[in-house]
Amino acid sequence: MVAQFRQSAQQKASSSSSEQQVSKPGEVPCDVCTGTKLKALKSCLVCLVSYCEIHLEPHLSASRLKRHQLIDPVENLEGRMCTEHDKPLELPKTHDVVPLIEEYEEMKAELGKTEAEIQQMIQKRRLKILEIKQSVELSDEDADREIAEGVQVFTSLRESVERGLNELINTIKEKQKTTEKQAEAFITELEQEISELMKRSTEVEQLSRSEDHLHLLQRVQSLNIQQPPPTKDWTEVRVRPSSYEGTTWEYQGWPP
């Protein structure tokens, strides 16, 4: 009877292959189809076989097969076999291991904590960027006030001190450029760290949504994704504006 069913299913698959979606490169093919392989809709963790729509039908109708665990189609189902018992990893009960679902839930909780920590690190770095920008604005204001004072003083001396005025302005601007370059370097480094943290956050979020227990555990272990990427401790980092006090009088020769 099983042979008759397989023959009937194969004939049915062959006659309707034009109506079904043929497996494309990168997609998981049906393990049962002969000839033209149709795209698998589900993989069975018990049978360790991927099925197309036609060959999946017994798992949806037969009461015994309905108890099998179906997941989205995946390749390399053989990697889910226990080498000692020659059974799917979730089935042996003599192993001295933590149940897969328990480890999955624990790992998912850990990923949630990691996600929260990464988000907190991102927020701290965004606040640091605001702090640096505010420091630059204050430095700009100081520079503007000092330049205005210099213009007022040197204008009264006309051409005799124009060269000194230009030197003064250039000196102040060079100091300000130094401050801005330092701030830009800090901001660039912070944005790079934020980019890396957001990338890790996306990876953690995608893994947290995974329903494939073993895939999640394997990815976390292989990539060490629970650990945030290496970052700098920004707690004591400050942009210290250049001091402009007394610059004008240095070029006037004051005090005598």
PDB file of C-alpha atoms in Angstrom:
ATOM      1  CA  MET A   1       0.000   0.000   0.000  1.00  0.00           C
ATOM      2  CA  VAL A   2       2.933   2.340   0.818  1.00  0.00           C
ATOM      3  CA  ALA A   3       4.395   1.605  -2.610  1.00  0.00           C
ATOM      4  CA  GLN A   4       1.067   2.402  -4.252  1.00  0.00           C
ATOM      5  CA  PHE A   5       0.876   5.687  -2.326  1.00  0.00           C
ATOM      6  CA  ARG A   6       4.401   6.696  -3.360  1.00  0.00           C
ATOM      7  CA  GLN A   7       3.716   5.812  -6.978  1.00  0.00           C
ATOM      8  CA  SER A   8       0.473   7.782  -6.891  1.00  0.00           C
ATOM      9  CA  ALA A   9       2.203  10.763  -5.224  1.00  0.00           C
ATOM     10  CA  GLN A  10       5.003  10.719  -7.776  1.00  0.00           C
ATOM     11  CA  GLN A  11       2.521  10.597 -10.655  1.00  0.00           C
ATOM     12  CA  LYS A  12       0.563  13.402  -9.078  1.00  0.00           C
ATOM     13  CA  ALA A  13       3.732  15.465  -8.563  1.00  0.00           C
ATOM     14  CA  SER A  14       4.821  14.830 -12.139  1.00  0.00           C
ATOM     15  CA  SER A  15       1.459  15.810 -13.605  1.00  0.00           C
ATOM     16  CA  SER A  16       1.254  19.020 -11.582  1.00  0.00           C
ATOM     17  CA  SER A  17       4.913  20.076 -11.626  1.00  0.00           C
ATOM     18  CA  SER A  18       4.077  22.867 -14.018  1.00  0.00           C
ATOM     19  CA  GLU A  19       1.611  24.190 -11.441  1.00  0.00           C
ATOM     20  CA  GLN A  20       4.002  23.777  -8.491  1.00  0.00           C
ATOM     21  CA  GLN A  21       7.013  25.917  -7.799  1.00  0.00           C
ATOM     22  CA  VAL A  22      10.175  24.183  -8.998  1.00  0.00           C
ATOM     23  CA  SER A  23      13.084  24.410  -6.563  1.00  0.00           C
ATOM     24  CA  LYS A  24      15.512  27.186  -7.503  1.00  0.00           C
ATOM     25  CA  PRO A  25      19.172  27.580  -6.530  1.00  0.00           C
ATOM     26  CA  GLY A  26      19.370  28.532  -2.871  1.00  0.00           C
ATOM     27  CA  GLU A  27      15.969  26.987  -2.068  1.00  0.00           C
ATOM     28  CA  VAL A  28      15.467  23.702  -0.244  1.00  0.00           C
ATOM     29  CA  PRO A  29      14.253  20.976  -2.676  1.00  0.00           C
ATOM     30  CA  CYS A  30      11.820  18.201  -1.840  1.00  0.00           C
ATOM     31  CA  ASP A  31      13.706  15.030  -0.851  1.00  0.00           C
ATOM     32  CA  VAL A  32      10.925  12.776  -2.135  1.00  0.00           C
ATOM     33  CA  CYS A  33      10.475  14.180  -5.637  1.00  0.00           C
ATOM     34  CA  THR A  34      12.133  12.254  -8.438  1.00  0.00           C
ATOM     35  CA  GLY A  35      13.150  13.970 -11.633  1.00  0.00           C
ATOM     36  CA  THR A  36      12.157  17.620 -11.328  1.00  0.00           C
ATOM     37  CA  LYS A  37      12.558  18.683  -7.700  1.00  0.00           C
ATOM     38  CA  LEU A  38       9.797  20.913  -6.338  1.00  0.00           C
ATOM     39  CA  LYS A  39      10.367  23.515  -3.661  1.00  0.00           C
ATOM     40  CA  ALA A  40      10.016  22.122  -0.131  1.00  0.00           C
ATOM     41  CA  LEU A  41       7.371  23.733   2.077  1.00  0.00           C
ATOM     42  CA  LYS A  42       8.333  22.063   5.352  1.00  0.00           C
ATOM     43  CA  SER A  43      11.058  19.904   6.887  1.00  0.00           C
ATOM     44  CA  CYS A  44      10.237  17.176   9.411  1.00  0.00           C
ATOM     45  CA  LEU A  45      12.535  16.975  12.434  1.00  0.00           C
ATOM     46  CA  VAL A  46      11.432  13.382  13.020  1.00  0.00           C
ATOM     47  CA  CYS A  47      11.723  12.026   9.486  1.00  0.00           C
ATOM     48  CA  LEU A  48      14.660  14.322   8.697  1.00  0.00           C
ATOM     49  CA  VAL A  49      13.125  14.843   5.251  1.00  0.00           C
ATOM     50  CA  SER A  50      11.991  17.987   3.437  1.00  0.00           C
ATOM     51  CA  TYR A  51       8.607  17.792   1.658  1.00  0.00           C
ATOM     52  CA  CYS A  52       6.939  19.709  -1.157  1.00  0.00           C
ATOM     53  CA  GLU A  53       3.216  20.483  -1.011  1.00  0.00           C
ATOM     54  CA  ILE A  54       2.189  17.097  -2.447  1.00  0.00           C
ATOM     55  CA  HIS A  55       4.501  14.918  -0.361  1.00  0.00           C
ATOM     56  CA  LEU A  56       3.703  16.918   2.786  1.00  0.00           C
ATOM     57  CA  GLU A  57       0.040  15.853   2.608  1.00  0.00           C
ATOM     58  CA  PRO A  58       0.404  12.660   4.736  1.00  0.00           C
ATOM     59  CA  HIS A  59       1.875  14.721   7.583  1.00  0.00           C
ATOM     60  CA  LEU A  60      -1.224  16.920   7.497  1.00  0.00           C
ATOM     61  CA  SER A  61      -3.787  14.109   7.266  1.00  0.00           C
ATOM     62  CA  ALA A  62      -2.399  10.981   8.949  1.00  0.00           C
ATOM     63  CA  SER A  63      -2.906  11.081  12.733  1.00  0.00           C
ATOM     64  CA  ARG A  64       0.415   9.360  13.446  1.00  0.00           C
ATOM     65  CA  LEU A  65       2.356  11.784  11.269  1.00  0.00           C
ATOM     66  CA  LYS A  66       0.557  14.828  12.639  1.00  0.00           C
ATOM     67  CA  ARG A  67       2.606  14.425  15.819  1.00  0.00           C
ATOM     68  CA  HIS A  68       5.832  15.008  13.903  1.00  0.00           C
ATOM     69  CA  GLN A  69       7.412  18.422  14.370  1.00  0.00           C
ATOM     70  CA  LEU A  70       7.442  20.468  11.161  1.00  0.00           C
ATOM     71  CA  ILE A  71       9.588  23.547  10.638  1.00  0.00           C
ATOM     72  CA  ASP A  72      10.359  25.871   7.756  1.00  0.00           C
ATOM     73  CA  PRO A  73      12.484  23.987   5.194  1.00  0.00           C
ATOM     74  CA  VAL A  74      16.165  23.699   6.091  1.00  0.00           C
ATOM     75  CA  GLU A  75      19.111  21.935   4.524  1.00  0.00           C
ATOM     76  CA  ASN A  76      21.537  19.486   6.133  1.00  0.00           C
ATOM     77  CA  LEU A  77      18.961  17.700   8.262  1.00  0.00           C
ATOM     78  CA  GLU A  78      21.538  14.960   8.744  1.00  0.00           C
ATOM     79  CA  GLY A  79      23.377  17.360  11.044  1.00  0.00           C
ATOM     80  CA  ARG A  80      20.454  16.995  13.449  1.00  0.00           C
ATOM     81  CA  MET A  81      21.093  13.269  13.951  1.00  0.00           C
ATOM     82  CA  CYS A  82      22.583  11.963  17.175  1.00  0.00           C
ATOM     83  CA  THR A  83      25.681   9.997  16.171  1.00  0.00           C
ATOM     84  CA  GLU A  84      25.329   7.713  19.204  1.00  0.00           C
ATOM     85  CA  HIS A  85      21.655   6.812  18.865  1.00  0.00           C
ATOM     86  CA  ASP A  86      21.142   7.470  15.137  1.00  0.00           C
ATOM     87  CA  LYS A  87      18.030   9.445  16.004  1.00  0.00           C
ATOM     88  CA  PRO A  88      17.028  13.113  15.832  1.00  0.00           C
ATOM     89  CA  LEU A  89      18.707  15.167  18.537  1.00  0.00           C
ATOM     90  CA  GLU A  90      15.427  15.934  20.299  1.00  0.00           C
ATOM     91  CA  LEU A  91      14.358  12.301  20.672  1.00  0.00           C
ATOM     92  CA  PRO A  92      17.102  10.381  22.657  1.00  0.00           C
ATOM     93  CA  LYS A  93      16.399  10.391  26.382  1.00  0.00           C
ATOM     94  CA  THR A  94      19.560   8.666  27.599  1.00  0.00           C
ATOM     95  CA  HIS A  95      21.843  11.624  26.880  1.00  0.00           C
ATOM     96  CA  ASP A  96      23.063  13.556  29.910  1.00  0.00           C
ATOM     97  CA  VAL A  97      22.165  16.918  28.323  1.00  0.00           C
ATOM     98  CA  VAL A  98      19.798  19.819  28.868  1.00  0.00           C
ATOM     99  CA  PRO A  99      16.576  19.525  26.836  1.00  0.00           C
ATOM    100  CA  LEU A 100      16.798  21.530  23.648  1.00  0.00           C
ATOM    101  CA  ILE A 101      13.692  23.628  24.377  1.00  0.00           C
ATOM    102  CA  GLU A 102      14.998  24.492  27.849  1.00  0.00           C
ATOM    103  CA  GLU A 103      18.354  25.590  26.477  1.00  0.00           C
ATOM    104  CA  TYR A 104      16.533  27.479  23.711  1.00  0.00           C
ATOM    105  CA  GLU A 105      14.415  29.436  26.190  1.00  0.00           C
ATOM    106  CA  GLU A 106      17.418  30.184  28.397  1.00  0.00           C
ATOM    107  CA  MET A 107      19.452  31.339  25.435  1.00  0.00           C
ATOM    108  CA  LYS A 108      16.569  33.488  24.211  1.00  0.00           C
ATOM    109  CA  ALA A 109      16.397  35.167  27.618  1.00  0.00           C
ATOM    110  CA  GLU A 110      20.144  35.805  27.520  1.00  0.00           C
ATOM    111  CA  LEU A 111      19.811  37.307  24.059  1.00  0.00           C
ATOM    112  CA  GLY A 112      17.135  39.614  25.427  1.00  0.00           C
ATOM    113  CA  LYS A 113      19.538  40.829  28.125  1.00  0.00           C
ATOM    114  CA  THR A 114      22.267  41.290  25.532  1.00  0.00           C
ATOM    115  CA  GLU A 115      19.891  43.309  23.357  1.00  0.00           C
ATOM    116  CA  ALA A 116      19.016  45.558  26.321  1.00  0.00           C
ATOM    117  CA  GLU A 117      22.701  46.121  27.110  1.00  0.00           C
ATOM    118  CA  ILE A 118      23.493  46.979  23.496  1.00  0.00           C
ATOM    119  CA  GLN A 119      20.609  49.447  23.340  1.00  0.00           C
ATOM    120  CA  GLN A 120      21.877  51.075  26.541  1.00  0.00           C
ATOM    121  CA  MET A 121      25.384  51.347  25.072  1.00  0.00           C
ATOM    122  CA  ILE A 122      23.957  52.921  21.907  1.00  0.00           C
ATOM    123  CA  GLN A 123      22.003  55.458  23.970  1.00  0.00           C
ATOM    124  CA  LYS A 124      25.103  56.407  26.007  1.00  0.00           C
ATOM    125  CA  ARG A 125      27.063  57.039  22.830  1.00  0.00           C
ATOM    126  CA  ARG A 126      24.307  59.150  21.320  1.00  0.00           C
ATOM    127  CA  LEU A 127      24.287  61.253  24.495  1.00  0.00           C
ATOM    128  CA  LYS A 128      28.071  61.554  24.261  1.00  0.00           C
ATOM    129  CA  ILE A 129      27.740  62.851  20.688  1.00  0.00           C
ATOM    130  CA  LEU A 130      25.300  65.527  21.918  1.00  0.00           C
ATOM    131  CA  GLU A 131      27.731  66.447  24.705  1.00  0.00           C
ATOM    132  CA  ILE A 132      30.613  66.800  22.234  1.00  0.00           C
ATOM    133  CA  LYS A 133      28.514  68.908  19.861  1.00  0.00           C
ATOM    134  CA  GLN A 134      27.525  71.204  22.728  1.00  0.00           C
ATOM    135  CA  SER A 135      31.191  71.599  23.658  1.00  0.00           C
ATOM    136  CA  VAL A 136      31.975  72.578  20.079  1.00  0.00           C
ATOM    137  CA  GLU A 137      29.144  75.137  20.103  1.00  0.00           C
ATOM    138  CA  LEU A 138      30.505  76.711  23.294  1.00  0.00           C
ATOM    139  CA  SER A 139      33.958  76.783  21.764  1.00  0.00           C
ATOM    140  CA  ASP A 140      32.521  78.484  18.662  1.00  0.00           C
ATOM    141  CA  GLU A 141      30.904  81.144  20.822  1.00  0.00           C
ATOM    142  CA  ASP A 142      34.160  81.777  22.682  1.00  0.00           C
ATOM    143  CA  ALA A 143      36.027  82.009  19.402  1.00  0.00           C
ATOM    144  CA  ASP A 144      33.478  84.437  17.946  1.00  0.00           C
ATOM    145  CA  ARG A 145      33.678  86.705  21.017  1.00  0.00           C
ATOM    146  CA  GLU A 146      37.451  86.743  20.941  1.00  0.00           C
ATOM    147  CA  ILE A 147      37.570  87.469  17.199  1.00  0.00           C
ATOM    148  CA  ALA A 148      35.110  90.367  17.656  1.00  0.00           C
ATOM    149  CA  GLU A 149      37.280  91.851  20.398  1.00  0.00           C
ATOM    150  CA  GLY A 150      40.368  91.471  18.236  1.00  0.00           C
ATOM    151  CA  VAL A 151      38.697  93.206  15.293  1.00  0.00           C
ATOM    152  CA  GLN A 152      37.661  96.097  17.526  1.00  0.00           C
ATOM    153  CA  VAL A 153      41.172  96.592  18.915  1.00  0.00           C
ATOM    154  CA  PHE A 154      43.132  96.180  15.710  1.00  0.00           C
ATOM    155  CA  THR A 155      40.783  98.277  13.587  1.00  0.00           C
ATOM    156  CA  SER A 156      41.711 101.310  15.690  1.00  0.00           C
ATOM    157  CA  LEU A 157      45.360 100.833  14.715  1.00  0.00           C
ATOM    158  CA  ARG A 158      44.561 100.643  10.979  1.00  0.00           C
ATOM    159  CA  GLU A 159      47.170  99.347   8.523  1.00  0.00           C
ATOM    160  CA  SER A 160      50.003  99.350  11.066  1.00  0.00           C
ATOM    161  CA  VAL A 161      48.519  96.393  12.850  1.00  0.00           C
ATOM    162  CA  GLU A 162      46.573  94.616  10.077  1.00  0.00           C
ATOM    163  CA  ARG A 163      49.170  91.898   9.808  1.00  0.00           C
ATOM    164  CA  GLY A 164      48.935  91.310  13.520  1.00  0.00           C
ATOM    165  CA  LEU A 165      45.155  91.121  13.254  1.00  0.00           C
ATOM    166  CA  ASN A 166      45.352  88.505  10.528  1.00  0.00           C
ATOM    167  CA  GLU A 167      47.827  86.496  12.562  1.00  0.00           C
ATOM    168  CA  LEU A 168      45.531  86.690  15.549  1.00  0.00           C
ATOM    169  CA  ILE A 169      42.493  85.472  13.583  1.00  0.00           C
ATOM    170  CA  ASN A 170      44.482  82.674  12.008  1.00  0.00           C
ATOM    171  CA  THR A 171      45.803  81.570  15.392  1.00  0.00           C
ATOM    172  CA  ILE A 172      42.330  81.475  16.907  1.00  0.00           C
ATOM    173  CA  LYS A 173      40.894  79.640  13.925  1.00  0.00           C
ATOM    174  CA  GLU A 174      43.716  77.109  13.989  1.00  0.00           C
ATOM    175  CA  LYS A 175      42.997  76.467  17.651  1.00  0.00           C
ATOM    176  CA  GLN A 176      39.326  76.104  16.861  1.00  0.00           C
ATOM    177  CA  LYS A 177      40.078  73.770  13.959  1.00  0.00           C
ATOM    178  CA  THR A 178      42.097  71.640  16.343  1.00  0.00           C
ATOM    179  CA  THR A 179      39.128  71.467  18.696  1.00  0.00           C
ATOM    180  CA  GLU A 180      36.736  70.653  15.846  1.00  0.00           C
ATOM    181  CA  LYS A 181      39.046  67.972  14.423  1.00  0.00           C
ATOM    182  CA  GLN A 182      39.274  66.359  17.834  1.00  0.00           C
ATOM    183  CA  ALA A 183      35.485  66.455  18.180  1.00  0.00           C
ATOM    184  CA  GLU A 184      34.986  65.076  14.646  1.00  0.00           C
ATOM    185  CA  ALA A 185      37.357  62.211  15.397  1.00  0.00           C
ATOM    186  CA  PHE A 186      35.438  61.367  18.573  1.00  0.00           C
ATOM    187  CA  ILE A 187      32.096  61.562  16.775  1.00  0.00           C
ATOM    188  CA  THR A 188      33.335  59.365  13.915  1.00  0.00           C
ATOM    189  CA  GLU A 189      34.572  56.755  16.371  1.00  0.00           C
ATOM    190  CA  LEU A 190      31.318  56.858  18.317  1.00  0.00           C
ATOM    191  CA  GLU A 191      29.244  56.519  15.137  1.00  0.00           C
ATOM    192  CA  GLN A 192      31.349  53.535  14.079  1.00  0.00           C
ATOM    193  CA  GLU A 193      30.711  51.897  17.436  1.00  0.00           C
ATOM    194  CA  ILE A 194      27.004  52.648  17.122  1.00  0.00           C
ATOM    195  CA  SER A 195      26.999  51.087  13.647  1.00  0.00           C
ATOM    196  CA  GLU A 196      28.655  47.925  14.962  1.00  0.00           C
ATOM    197  CA  LEU A 197      26.305  47.795  17.944  1.00  0.00           C
ATOM    198  CA  MET A 198      23.235  48.257  15.711  1.00  0.00           C
ATOM    199  CA  LYS A 199      24.511  45.498  13.431  1.00  0.00           C
ATOM    200  CA  ARG A 200      24.905  43.201  16.424  1.00  0.00           C
ATOM    201  CA  SER A 201      21.477  44.314  17.676  1.00  0.00           C
ATOM    202  CA  THR A 202      19.932  43.298  14.340  1.00  0.00           C
ATOM    203  CA  GLU A 203      21.642  39.904  14.471  1.00  0.00           C
ATOM    204  CA  VAL A 204      20.443  39.346  18.041  1.00  0.00           C
ATOM    205  CA  GLU A 205      16.912  40.438  17.149  1.00  0.00           C
ATOM    206  CA  GLN A 206      16.777  38.129  14.124  1.00  0.00           C
ATOM    207  CA  LEU A 207      18.064  35.184  16.142  1.00  0.00           C
ATOM    208  CA  SER A 208      15.587  35.958  18.935  1.00  0.00           C
ATOM    209  CA  ARG A 209      12.738  35.569  16.435  1.00  0.00           C
ATOM    210  CA  SER A 210      14.030  32.245  15.151  1.00  0.00           C
ATOM    211  CA  GLU A 211      11.816  29.250  15.782  1.00  0.00           C
ATOM    212  CA  ASP A 212      14.568  26.866  14.766  1.00  0.00           C
ATOM    213  CA  HIS A 213      15.953  25.915  18.164  1.00  0.00           C
ATOM    214  CA  LEU A 214      19.115  24.188  17.056  1.00  0.00           C
ATOM    215  CA  HIS A 215      19.936  26.804  14.435  1.00  0.00           C
ATOM    216  CA  LEU A 216      19.706  29.535  17.089  1.00  0.00           C
ATOM    217  CA  LEU A 217      22.036  27.697  19.474  1.00  0.00           C
ATOM    218  CA  GLN A 218      24.546  26.849  16.758  1.00  0.00           C
ATOM    219  CA  ARG A 219      24.669  30.454  15.490  1.00  0.00           C
ATOM    220  CA  VAL A 220      25.080  31.911  18.986  1.00  0.00           C
ATOM    221  CA  GLN A 221      27.900  29.485  19.817  1.00  0.00           C
ATOM    222  CA  SER A 222      29.713  29.881  16.488  1.00  0.00           C
ATOM    223  CA  LEU A 223      29.575  33.700  16.420  1.00  0.00           C
ATOM    224  CA  ASN A 224      29.801  34.358  20.198  1.00  0.00           C
ATOM    225  CA  ILE A 225      26.952  36.786  19.533  1.00  0.00           C
ATOM    226  CA  GLN A 226      26.034  37.215  23.196  1.00  0.00           C
ATOM    227  CA  GLN A 227      29.110  39.383  23.714  1.00  0.00           C
ATOM    228  CA  PRO A 228      28.758  42.983  22.415  1.00  0.00           C
ATOM    229  CA  PRO A 229      31.496  44.038  19.985  1.00  0.00           C
ATOM    230  CA  PRO A 230      34.580  45.627  21.608  1.00  0.00           C
ATOM    231  CA  THR A 231      34.023  49.300  22.364  1.00  0.00           C
ATOM    232  CA  LYS A 232      35.828  52.161  24.021  1.00  0.00           C
ATOM    233  CA  ASP A 233      35.050  53.434  27.519  1.00  0.00           C
ATOM    234  CA  TRP A 234      33.851  56.989  26.827  1.00  0.00           C
ATOM    235  CA  THR A 235      33.096  57.942  30.429  1.00  0.00           C
ATOM    236  CA  GLU A 236      36.049  60.289  30.872  1.00  0.00           C
ATOM    237  CA  VAL A 237      36.386  61.439  27.253  1.00  0.00           C
ATOM    238  CA  ARG A 238      35.926  65.216  26.886  1.00  0.00           C
ATOM    239  CA  VAL A 239      36.472  67.823  24.194  1.00  0.00           C
ATOM    240  CA  ARG A 240      38.404  70.579  25.903  1.00  0.00           C
ATOM    241  CA  PRO A 241      38.014  73.872  23.971  1.00  0.00           C
ATOM    242  CA  SER A 242      41.184  75.779  23.267  1.00  0.00           C
ATOM    243  CA  SER A 243      41.910  78.722  25.560  1.00  0.00           C
ATOM    244  CA  TYR A 244      41.719  82.072  23.762  1.00  0.00           C
ATOM    245  CA  GLU A 245      42.153  84.248  26.803  1.00  0.00           C
ATOM    246  CA  GLY A 246      44.894  86.854  26.346  1.00  0.00           C
ATOM    247  CA  THR A 247      45.491  86.026  22.669  1.00  0.00           C
ATOM    248  CA  THR A 248      44.578  89.544  21.514  1.00  0.00           C
ATOM    249  CA  TRP A 249      46.885  91.256  23.965  1.00  0.00           C
ATOM    250  CA  GLU A 250      49.788  89.069  22.981  1.00  0.00           C
ATOM    251  CA  TYR A 251      49.756  90.660  19.522  1.00  0.00           C
ATOM    252  CA  GLN A 252      49.323  94.184  20.996  1.00  0.00           C
ATOM    253  CA  GLY A 253      52.291  93.842  23.230  1.00  0.00           C
ATOM    254  CA  TRP A 254      50.058  94.178  26.308  1.00  0.00           C
ATOM    255  CA  PRO A 255      50.480  94.306  29.127  1.00  0.00           C
ATOM    256  CA  PRO A 256      53.686  96.412  28.758  1.00  0.00           C
TER     257      PRO A 256
END
